[in-house]
XYZ file of N, CA, C and O in Angstrom:
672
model
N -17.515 0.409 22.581
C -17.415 1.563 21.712
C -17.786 1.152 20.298
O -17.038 0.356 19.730
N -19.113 1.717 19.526
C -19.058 1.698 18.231
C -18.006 2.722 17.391
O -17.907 3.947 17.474
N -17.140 1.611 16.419
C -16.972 2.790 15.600
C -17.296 3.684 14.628
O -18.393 3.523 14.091
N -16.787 4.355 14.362
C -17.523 5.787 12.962
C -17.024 4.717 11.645
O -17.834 4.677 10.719
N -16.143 4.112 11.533
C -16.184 3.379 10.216
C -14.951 1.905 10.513
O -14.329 1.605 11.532
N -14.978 1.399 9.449
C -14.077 0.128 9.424
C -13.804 0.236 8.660
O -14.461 0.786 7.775
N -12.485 -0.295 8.510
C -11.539 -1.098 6.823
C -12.253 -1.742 6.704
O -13.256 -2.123 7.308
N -11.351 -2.088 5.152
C -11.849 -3.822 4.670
C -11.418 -4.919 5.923
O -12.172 -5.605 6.613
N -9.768 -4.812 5.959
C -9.383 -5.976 6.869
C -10.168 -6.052 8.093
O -10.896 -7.041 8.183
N -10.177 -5.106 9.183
C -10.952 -5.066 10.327
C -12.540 -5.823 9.952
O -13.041 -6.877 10.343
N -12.977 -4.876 9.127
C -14.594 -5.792 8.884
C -14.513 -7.288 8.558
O -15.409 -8.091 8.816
N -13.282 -7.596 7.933
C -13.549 -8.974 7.333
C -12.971 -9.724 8.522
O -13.394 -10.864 8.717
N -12.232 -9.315 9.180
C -11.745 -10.049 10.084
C -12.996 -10.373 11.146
O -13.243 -11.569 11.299
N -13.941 -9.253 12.015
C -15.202 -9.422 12.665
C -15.933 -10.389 11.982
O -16.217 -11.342 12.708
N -16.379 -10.483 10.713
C -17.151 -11.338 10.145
C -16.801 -12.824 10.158
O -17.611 -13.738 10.307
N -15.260 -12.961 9.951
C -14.729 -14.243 10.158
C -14.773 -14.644 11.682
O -15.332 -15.727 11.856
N -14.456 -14.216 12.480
C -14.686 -14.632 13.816
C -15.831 -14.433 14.616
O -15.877 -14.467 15.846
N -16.951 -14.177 13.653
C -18.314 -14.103 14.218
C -19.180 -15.299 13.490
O -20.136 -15.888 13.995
N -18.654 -15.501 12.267
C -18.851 -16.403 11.055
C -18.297 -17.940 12.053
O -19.029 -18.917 12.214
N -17.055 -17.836 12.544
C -16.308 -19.326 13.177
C -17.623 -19.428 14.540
O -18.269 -20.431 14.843
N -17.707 -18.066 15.155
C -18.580 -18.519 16.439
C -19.599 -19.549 15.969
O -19.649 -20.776 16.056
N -20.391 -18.624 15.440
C -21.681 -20.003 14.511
C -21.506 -21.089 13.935
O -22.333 -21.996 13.840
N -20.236 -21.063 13.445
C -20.171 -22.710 13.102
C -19.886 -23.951 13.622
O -19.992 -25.094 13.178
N -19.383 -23.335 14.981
C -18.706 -24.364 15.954
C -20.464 -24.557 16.686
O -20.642 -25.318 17.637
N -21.338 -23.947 16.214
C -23.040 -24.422 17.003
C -23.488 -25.282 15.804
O -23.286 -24.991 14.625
N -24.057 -26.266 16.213
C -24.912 -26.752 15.514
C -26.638 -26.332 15.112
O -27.235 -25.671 15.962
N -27.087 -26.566 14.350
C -28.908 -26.099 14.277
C -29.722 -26.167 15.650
O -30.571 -25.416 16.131
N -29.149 -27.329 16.089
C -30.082 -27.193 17.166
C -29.651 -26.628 18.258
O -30.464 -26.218 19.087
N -28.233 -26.500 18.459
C -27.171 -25.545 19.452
C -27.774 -24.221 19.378
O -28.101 -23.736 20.461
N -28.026 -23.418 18.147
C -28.432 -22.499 18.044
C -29.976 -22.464 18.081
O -30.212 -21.401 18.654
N -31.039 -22.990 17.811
C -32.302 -22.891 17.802
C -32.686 -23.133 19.540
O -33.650 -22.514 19.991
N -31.936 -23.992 20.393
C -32.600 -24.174 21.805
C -31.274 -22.911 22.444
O -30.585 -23.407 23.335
N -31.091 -22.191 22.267
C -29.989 -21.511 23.031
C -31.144 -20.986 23.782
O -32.289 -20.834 23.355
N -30.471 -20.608 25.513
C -31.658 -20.201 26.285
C -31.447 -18.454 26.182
O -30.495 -17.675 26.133
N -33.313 -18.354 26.180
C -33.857 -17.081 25.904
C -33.105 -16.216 27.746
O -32.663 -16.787 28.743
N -33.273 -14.797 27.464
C -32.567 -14.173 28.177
C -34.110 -12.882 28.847
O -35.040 -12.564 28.106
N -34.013 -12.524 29.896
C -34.667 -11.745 29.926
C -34.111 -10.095 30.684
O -34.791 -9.331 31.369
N -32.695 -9.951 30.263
C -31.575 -8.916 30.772
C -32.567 -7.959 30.011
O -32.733 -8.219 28.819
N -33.269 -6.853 30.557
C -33.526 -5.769 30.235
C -32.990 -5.132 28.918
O -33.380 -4.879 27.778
N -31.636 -4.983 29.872
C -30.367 -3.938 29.308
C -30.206 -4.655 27.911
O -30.762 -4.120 26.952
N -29.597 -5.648 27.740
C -29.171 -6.630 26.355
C -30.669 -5.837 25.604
O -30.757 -4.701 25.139
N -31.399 -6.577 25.671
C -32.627 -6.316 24.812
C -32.736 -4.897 24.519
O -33.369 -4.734 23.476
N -32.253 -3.528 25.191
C -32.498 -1.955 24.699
C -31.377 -2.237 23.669
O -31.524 -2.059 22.459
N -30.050 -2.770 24.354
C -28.842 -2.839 23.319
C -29.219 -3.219 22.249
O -28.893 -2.434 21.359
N -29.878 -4.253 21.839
C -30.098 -5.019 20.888
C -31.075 -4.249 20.021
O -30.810 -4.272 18.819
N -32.163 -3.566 20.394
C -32.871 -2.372 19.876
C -32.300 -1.236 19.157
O -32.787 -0.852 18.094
N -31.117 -0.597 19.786
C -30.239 -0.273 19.359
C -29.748 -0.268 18.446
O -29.574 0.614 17.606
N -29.327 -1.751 18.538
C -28.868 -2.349 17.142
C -29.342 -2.149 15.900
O -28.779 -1.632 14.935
N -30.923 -2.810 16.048
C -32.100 -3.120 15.098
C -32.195 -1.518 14.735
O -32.295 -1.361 13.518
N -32.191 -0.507 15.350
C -32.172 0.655 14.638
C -30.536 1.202 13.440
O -30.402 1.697 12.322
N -29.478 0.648 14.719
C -28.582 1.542 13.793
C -28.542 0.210 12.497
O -28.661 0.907 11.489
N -28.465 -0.955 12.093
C -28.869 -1.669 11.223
C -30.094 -0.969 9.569
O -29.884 -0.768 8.373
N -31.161 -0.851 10.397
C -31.823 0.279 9.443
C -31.495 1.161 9.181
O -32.000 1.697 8.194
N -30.217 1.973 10.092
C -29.746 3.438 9.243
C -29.248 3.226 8.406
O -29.611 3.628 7.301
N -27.932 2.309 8.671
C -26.932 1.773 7.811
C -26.949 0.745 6.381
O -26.077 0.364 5.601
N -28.831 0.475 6.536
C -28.823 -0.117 5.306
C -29.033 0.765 4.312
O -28.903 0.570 3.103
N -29.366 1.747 4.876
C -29.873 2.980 3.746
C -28.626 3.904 3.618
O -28.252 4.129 2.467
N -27.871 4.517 4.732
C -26.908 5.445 4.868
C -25.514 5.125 4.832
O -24.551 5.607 4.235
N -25.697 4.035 5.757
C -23.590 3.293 5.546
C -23.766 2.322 5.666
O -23.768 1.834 6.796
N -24.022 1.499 4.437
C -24.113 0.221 3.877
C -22.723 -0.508 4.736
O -22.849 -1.596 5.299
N -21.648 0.124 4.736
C -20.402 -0.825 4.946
C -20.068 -1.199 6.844
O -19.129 -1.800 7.366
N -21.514 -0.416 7.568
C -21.499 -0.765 8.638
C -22.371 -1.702 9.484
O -22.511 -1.837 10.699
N -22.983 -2.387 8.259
C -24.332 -2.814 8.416
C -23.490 -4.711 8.937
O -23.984 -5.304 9.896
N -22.479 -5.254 8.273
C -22.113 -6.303 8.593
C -21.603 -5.946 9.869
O -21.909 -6.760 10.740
N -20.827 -4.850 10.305
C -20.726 -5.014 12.052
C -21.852 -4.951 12.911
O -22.191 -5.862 13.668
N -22.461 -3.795 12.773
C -23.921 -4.285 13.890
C -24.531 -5.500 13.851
O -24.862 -5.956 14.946
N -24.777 -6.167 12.849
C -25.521 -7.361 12.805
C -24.025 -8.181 13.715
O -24.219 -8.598 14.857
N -22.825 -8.304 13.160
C -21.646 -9.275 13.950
C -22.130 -9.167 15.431
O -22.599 -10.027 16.175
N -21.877 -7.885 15.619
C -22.338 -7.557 17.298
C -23.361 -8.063 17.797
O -23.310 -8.766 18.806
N -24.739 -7.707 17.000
C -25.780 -8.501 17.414
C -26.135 -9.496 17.959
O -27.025 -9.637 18.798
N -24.935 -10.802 17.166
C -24.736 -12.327 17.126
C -23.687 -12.258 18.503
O -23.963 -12.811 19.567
N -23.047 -11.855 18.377
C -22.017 -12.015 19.339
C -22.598 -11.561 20.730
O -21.828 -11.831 21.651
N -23.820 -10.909 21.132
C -23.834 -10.365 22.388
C -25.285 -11.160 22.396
O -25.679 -11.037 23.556
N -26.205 -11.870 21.698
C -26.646 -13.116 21.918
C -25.710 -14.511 21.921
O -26.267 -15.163 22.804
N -24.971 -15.057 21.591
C -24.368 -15.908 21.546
C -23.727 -15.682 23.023
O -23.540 -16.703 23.686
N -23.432 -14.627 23.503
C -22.710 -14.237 25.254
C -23.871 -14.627 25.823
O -23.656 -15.604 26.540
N -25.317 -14.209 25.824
C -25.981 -13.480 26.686
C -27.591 -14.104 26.408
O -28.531 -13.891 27.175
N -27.651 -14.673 25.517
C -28.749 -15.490 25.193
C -29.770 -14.632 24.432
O -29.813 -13.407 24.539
N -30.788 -15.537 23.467
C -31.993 -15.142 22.979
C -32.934 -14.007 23.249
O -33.538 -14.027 24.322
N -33.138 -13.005 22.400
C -34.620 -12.521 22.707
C -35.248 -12.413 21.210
O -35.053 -13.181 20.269
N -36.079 -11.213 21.255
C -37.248 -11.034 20.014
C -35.698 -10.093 19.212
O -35.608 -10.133 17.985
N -34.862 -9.500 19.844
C -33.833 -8.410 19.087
C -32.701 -9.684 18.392
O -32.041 -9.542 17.362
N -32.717 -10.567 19.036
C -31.543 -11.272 18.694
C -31.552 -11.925 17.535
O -30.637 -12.017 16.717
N -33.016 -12.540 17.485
C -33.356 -13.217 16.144
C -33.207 -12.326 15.177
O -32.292 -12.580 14.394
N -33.841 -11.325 14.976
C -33.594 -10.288 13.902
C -31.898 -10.294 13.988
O -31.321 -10.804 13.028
N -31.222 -9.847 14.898
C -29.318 -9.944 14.503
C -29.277 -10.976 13.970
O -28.841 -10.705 12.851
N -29.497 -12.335 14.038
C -29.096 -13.839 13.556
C -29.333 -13.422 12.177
O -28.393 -13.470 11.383
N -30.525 -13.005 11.791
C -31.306 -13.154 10.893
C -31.060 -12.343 9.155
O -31.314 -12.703 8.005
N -30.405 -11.039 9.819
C -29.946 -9.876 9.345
C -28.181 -9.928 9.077
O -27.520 -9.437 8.162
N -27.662 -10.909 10.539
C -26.286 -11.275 10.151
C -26.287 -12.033 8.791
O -25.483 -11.596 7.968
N -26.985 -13.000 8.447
C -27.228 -14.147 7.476
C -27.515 -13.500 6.542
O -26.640 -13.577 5.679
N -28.577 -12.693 6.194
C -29.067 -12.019 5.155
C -27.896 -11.124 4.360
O -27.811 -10.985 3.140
N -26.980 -10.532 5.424
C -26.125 -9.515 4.879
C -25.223 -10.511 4.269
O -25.160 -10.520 3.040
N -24.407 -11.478 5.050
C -23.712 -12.664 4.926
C -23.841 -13.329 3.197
O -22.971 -13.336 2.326
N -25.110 -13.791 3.150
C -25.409 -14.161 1.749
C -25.272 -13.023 0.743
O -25.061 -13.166 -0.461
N -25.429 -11.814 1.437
C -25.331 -10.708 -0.276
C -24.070 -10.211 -0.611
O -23.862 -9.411 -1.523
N -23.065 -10.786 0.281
C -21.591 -10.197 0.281
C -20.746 -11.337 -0.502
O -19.696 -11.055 -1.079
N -21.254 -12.572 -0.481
C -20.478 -13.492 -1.315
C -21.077 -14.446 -2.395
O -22.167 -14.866 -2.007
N -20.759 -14.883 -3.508
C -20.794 -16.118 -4.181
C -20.274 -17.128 -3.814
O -20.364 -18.035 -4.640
N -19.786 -17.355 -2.962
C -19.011 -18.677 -2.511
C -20.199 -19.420 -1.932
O -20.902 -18.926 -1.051
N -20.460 -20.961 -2.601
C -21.473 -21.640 -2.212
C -21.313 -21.794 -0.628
O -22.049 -21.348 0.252
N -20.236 -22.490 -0.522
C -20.120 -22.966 1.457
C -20.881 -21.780 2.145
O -22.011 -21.942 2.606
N -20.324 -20.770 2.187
C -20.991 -19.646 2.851
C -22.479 -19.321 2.881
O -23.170 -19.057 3.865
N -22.875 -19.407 1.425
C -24.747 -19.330 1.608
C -25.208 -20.503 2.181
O -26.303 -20.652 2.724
N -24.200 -21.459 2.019
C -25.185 -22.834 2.779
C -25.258 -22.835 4.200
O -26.212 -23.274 4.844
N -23.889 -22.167 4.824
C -23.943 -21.755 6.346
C -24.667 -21.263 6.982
O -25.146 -21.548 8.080
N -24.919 -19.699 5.659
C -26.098 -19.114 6.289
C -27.362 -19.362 6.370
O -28.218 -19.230 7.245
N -27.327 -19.843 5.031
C -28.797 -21.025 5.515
C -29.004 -22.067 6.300
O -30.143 -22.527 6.386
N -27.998 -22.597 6.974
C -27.947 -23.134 8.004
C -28.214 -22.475 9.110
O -29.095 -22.867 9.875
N -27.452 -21.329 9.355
C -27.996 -20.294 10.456
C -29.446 -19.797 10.521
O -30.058 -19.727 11.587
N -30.067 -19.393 9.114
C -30.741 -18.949 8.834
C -32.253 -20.097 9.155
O -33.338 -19.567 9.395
N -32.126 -21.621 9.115
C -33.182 -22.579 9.776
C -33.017 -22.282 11.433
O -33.906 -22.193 12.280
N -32.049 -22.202 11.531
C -32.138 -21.915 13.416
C -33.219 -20.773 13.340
O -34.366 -20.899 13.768
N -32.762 -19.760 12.803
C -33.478 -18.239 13.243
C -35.077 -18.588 12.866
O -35.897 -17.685 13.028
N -35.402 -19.538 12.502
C -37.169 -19.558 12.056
C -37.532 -20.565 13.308
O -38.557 -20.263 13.919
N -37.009 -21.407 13.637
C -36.572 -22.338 15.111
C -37.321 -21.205 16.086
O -38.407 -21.014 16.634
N -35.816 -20.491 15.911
C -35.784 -19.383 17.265
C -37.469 -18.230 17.199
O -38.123 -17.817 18.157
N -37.679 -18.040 15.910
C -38.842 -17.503 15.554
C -39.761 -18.206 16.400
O -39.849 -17.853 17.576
N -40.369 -19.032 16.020
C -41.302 -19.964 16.959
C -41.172 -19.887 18.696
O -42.148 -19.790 19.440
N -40.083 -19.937 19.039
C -39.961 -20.061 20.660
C -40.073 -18.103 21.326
O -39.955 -17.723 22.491
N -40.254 -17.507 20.445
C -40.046 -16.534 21.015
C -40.739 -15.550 20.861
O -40.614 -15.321 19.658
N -41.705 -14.450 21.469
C -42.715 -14.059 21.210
C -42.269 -13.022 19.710
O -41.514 -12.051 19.745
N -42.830 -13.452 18.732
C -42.237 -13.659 17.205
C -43.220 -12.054 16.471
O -42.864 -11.435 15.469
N -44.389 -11.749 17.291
C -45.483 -10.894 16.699
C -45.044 -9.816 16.143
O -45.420 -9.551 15.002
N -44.158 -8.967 16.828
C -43.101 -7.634 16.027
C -42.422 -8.007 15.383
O -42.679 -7.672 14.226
N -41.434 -8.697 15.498
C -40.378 -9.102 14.126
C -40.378 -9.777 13.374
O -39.399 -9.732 12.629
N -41.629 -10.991 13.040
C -41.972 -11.771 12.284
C -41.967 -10.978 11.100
O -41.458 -11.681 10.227
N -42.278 -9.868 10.633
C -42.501 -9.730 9.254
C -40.603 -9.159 8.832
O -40.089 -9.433 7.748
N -40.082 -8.604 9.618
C -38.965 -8.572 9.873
C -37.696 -9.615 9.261
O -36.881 -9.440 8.355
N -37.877 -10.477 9.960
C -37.294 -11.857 9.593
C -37.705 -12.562 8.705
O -36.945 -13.316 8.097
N -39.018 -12.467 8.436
C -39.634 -13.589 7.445
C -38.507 -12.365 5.950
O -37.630 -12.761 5.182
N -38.860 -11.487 6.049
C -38.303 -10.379 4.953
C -36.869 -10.937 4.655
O -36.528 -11.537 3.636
N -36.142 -10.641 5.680
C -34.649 -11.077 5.635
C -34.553 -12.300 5.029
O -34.121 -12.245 3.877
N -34.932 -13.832 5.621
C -34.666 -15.066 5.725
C -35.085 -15.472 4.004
O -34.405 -16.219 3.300
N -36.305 -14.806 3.589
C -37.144 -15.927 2.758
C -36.699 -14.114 1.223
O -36.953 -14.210 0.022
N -36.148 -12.988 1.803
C -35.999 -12.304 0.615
C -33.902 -12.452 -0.040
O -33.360 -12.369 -1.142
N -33.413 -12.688 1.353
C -31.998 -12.451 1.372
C -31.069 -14.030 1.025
O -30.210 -14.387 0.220
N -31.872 -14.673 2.206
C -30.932 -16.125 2.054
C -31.512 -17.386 1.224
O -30.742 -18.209 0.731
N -32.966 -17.492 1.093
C -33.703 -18.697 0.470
C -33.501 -18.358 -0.747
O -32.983 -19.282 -1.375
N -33.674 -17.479 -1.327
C -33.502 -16.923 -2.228
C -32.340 -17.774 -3.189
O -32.485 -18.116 -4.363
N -30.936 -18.038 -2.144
C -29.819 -18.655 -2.908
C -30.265 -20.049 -2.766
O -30.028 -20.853 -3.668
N -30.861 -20.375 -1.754
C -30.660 -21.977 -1.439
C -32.751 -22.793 -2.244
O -33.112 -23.967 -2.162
N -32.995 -22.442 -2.434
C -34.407 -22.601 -3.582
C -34.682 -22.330 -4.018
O -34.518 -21.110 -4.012
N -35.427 -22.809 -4.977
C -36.398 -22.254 -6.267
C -37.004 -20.982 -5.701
O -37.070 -21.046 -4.473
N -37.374 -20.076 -6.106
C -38.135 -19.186 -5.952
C -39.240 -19.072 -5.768
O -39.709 -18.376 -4.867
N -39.956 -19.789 -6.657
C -41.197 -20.357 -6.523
C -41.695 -20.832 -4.527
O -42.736 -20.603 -3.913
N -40.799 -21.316 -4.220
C -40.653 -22.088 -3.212
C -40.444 -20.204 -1.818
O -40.796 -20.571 -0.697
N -40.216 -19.368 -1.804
C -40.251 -18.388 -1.344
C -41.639 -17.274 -1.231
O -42.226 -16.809 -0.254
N -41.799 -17.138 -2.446
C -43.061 -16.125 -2.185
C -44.114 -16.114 -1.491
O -44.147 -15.150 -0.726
N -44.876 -16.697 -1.446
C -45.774 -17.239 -0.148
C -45.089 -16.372 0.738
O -45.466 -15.222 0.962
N -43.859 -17.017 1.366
C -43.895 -16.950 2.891
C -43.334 -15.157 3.283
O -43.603 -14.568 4.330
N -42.367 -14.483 1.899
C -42.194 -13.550 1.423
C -43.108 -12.498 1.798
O -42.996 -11.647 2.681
N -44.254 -12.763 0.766
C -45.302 -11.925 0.839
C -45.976 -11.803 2.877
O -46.376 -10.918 3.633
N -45.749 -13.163 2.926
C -46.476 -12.949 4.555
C -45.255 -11.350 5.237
O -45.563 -10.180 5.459
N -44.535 -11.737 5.306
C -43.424 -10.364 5.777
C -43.806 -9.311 5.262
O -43.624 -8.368 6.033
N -44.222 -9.045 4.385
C -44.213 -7.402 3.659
C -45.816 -7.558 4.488
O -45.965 -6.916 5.528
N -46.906 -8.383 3.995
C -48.418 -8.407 4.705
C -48.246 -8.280 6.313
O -49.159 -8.395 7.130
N -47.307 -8.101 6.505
C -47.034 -8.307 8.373
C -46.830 -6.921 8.310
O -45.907 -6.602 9.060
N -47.242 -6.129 7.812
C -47.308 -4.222 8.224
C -45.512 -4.141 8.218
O -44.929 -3.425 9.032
N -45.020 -4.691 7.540
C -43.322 -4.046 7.837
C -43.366 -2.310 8.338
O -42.296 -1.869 8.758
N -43.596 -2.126 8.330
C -43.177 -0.405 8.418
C -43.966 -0.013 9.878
O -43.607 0.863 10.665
N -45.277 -1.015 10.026
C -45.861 -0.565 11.315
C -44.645 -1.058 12.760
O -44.142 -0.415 13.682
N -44.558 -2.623 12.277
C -44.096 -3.430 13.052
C -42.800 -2.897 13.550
O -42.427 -3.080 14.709
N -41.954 -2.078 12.452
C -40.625 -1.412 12.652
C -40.812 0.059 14.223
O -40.122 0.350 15.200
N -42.201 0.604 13.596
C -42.267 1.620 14.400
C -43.012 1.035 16.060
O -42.980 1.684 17.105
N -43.626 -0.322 15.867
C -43.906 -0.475 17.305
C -42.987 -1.169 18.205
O -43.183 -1.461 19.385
N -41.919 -1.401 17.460
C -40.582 -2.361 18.022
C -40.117 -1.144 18.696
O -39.231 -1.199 19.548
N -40.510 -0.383 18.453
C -39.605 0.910 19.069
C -39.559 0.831 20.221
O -38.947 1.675 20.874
């Protein structure tokens, strides 16, 4: 069951125990996790990747649970092209919710798996996707800037808006 909204406590609590799942993986725990080819997971996960885009525009404060879910029903159920975007989008949201250094470094820790996982997985739709998230949301804290744009610009040059509508 999705819900219509969350508290503070409830949300922070999902985030913390979706936050502990990932940390008990290591980079490479998470970058070789085996890919999945469950139909069903992957519409779910579509799903996701949509209500994610509503909620970044419409209910900002639901946007850290779909992405939690995201992680959590890959982390059950294994890898696809939907999951990386959850990893990816969990991290991204992750870094804009706190100043606490440990935390952006986590997610940038998470956030090298998900370019890992990029590579192993047919990457052509959500690449501009992720590259957006990873190199606009989380590198952002952890490098120079300088050190981002390049790969930045490749995401927005990856048709973002086409790529959104052929993921469909």
């Amino acid at each position: 069951r999705i819900p219509d909204s969350l508290g503070t406590k409830e949300l922070t609590a999902v985030i913390q125990e979706t936050g502990g799942m990932l940390a008990r993986m290591s980079v490479d725990d998470l970058s070789e996790m085996k890919e999945t080819d469950n139909t069903s997971l992957q519409f779910t996960l579509k799903f996701y990747t949509l209500l994610c885009f509503i909620s970044y525009f419409s209910s900002s404060q639901m946007l850290p649970f779909y992405c939690c879910r995201m992680v959590r029903l890959t982390l059950k159920h294994g890898v696809c092209q939907e999951s990386v975007f959850g990893l990816a989008m969990y991290s991204a949201v992750i870094c804009q919710s706190t100043k606490r250094v440990q935390v952006i470094q986590e997610m940038g820790r998470v956030g090298r798996a998900v370019m890992a996982l990029l590579k192993r997985v047919d990457s052509s739709a959500i690449m501009p996707m992720v590259y957006s998230a990873y190199y606009g949301y989380i590198v952002v804290h952890t490098a120079p800037l300088q050190s981002c744009t390049d790969n930045l610009r490749k995401g927005f040059k990856g048709k973002y808006l086409l790529c959104f509508n052929n993921s469909l």
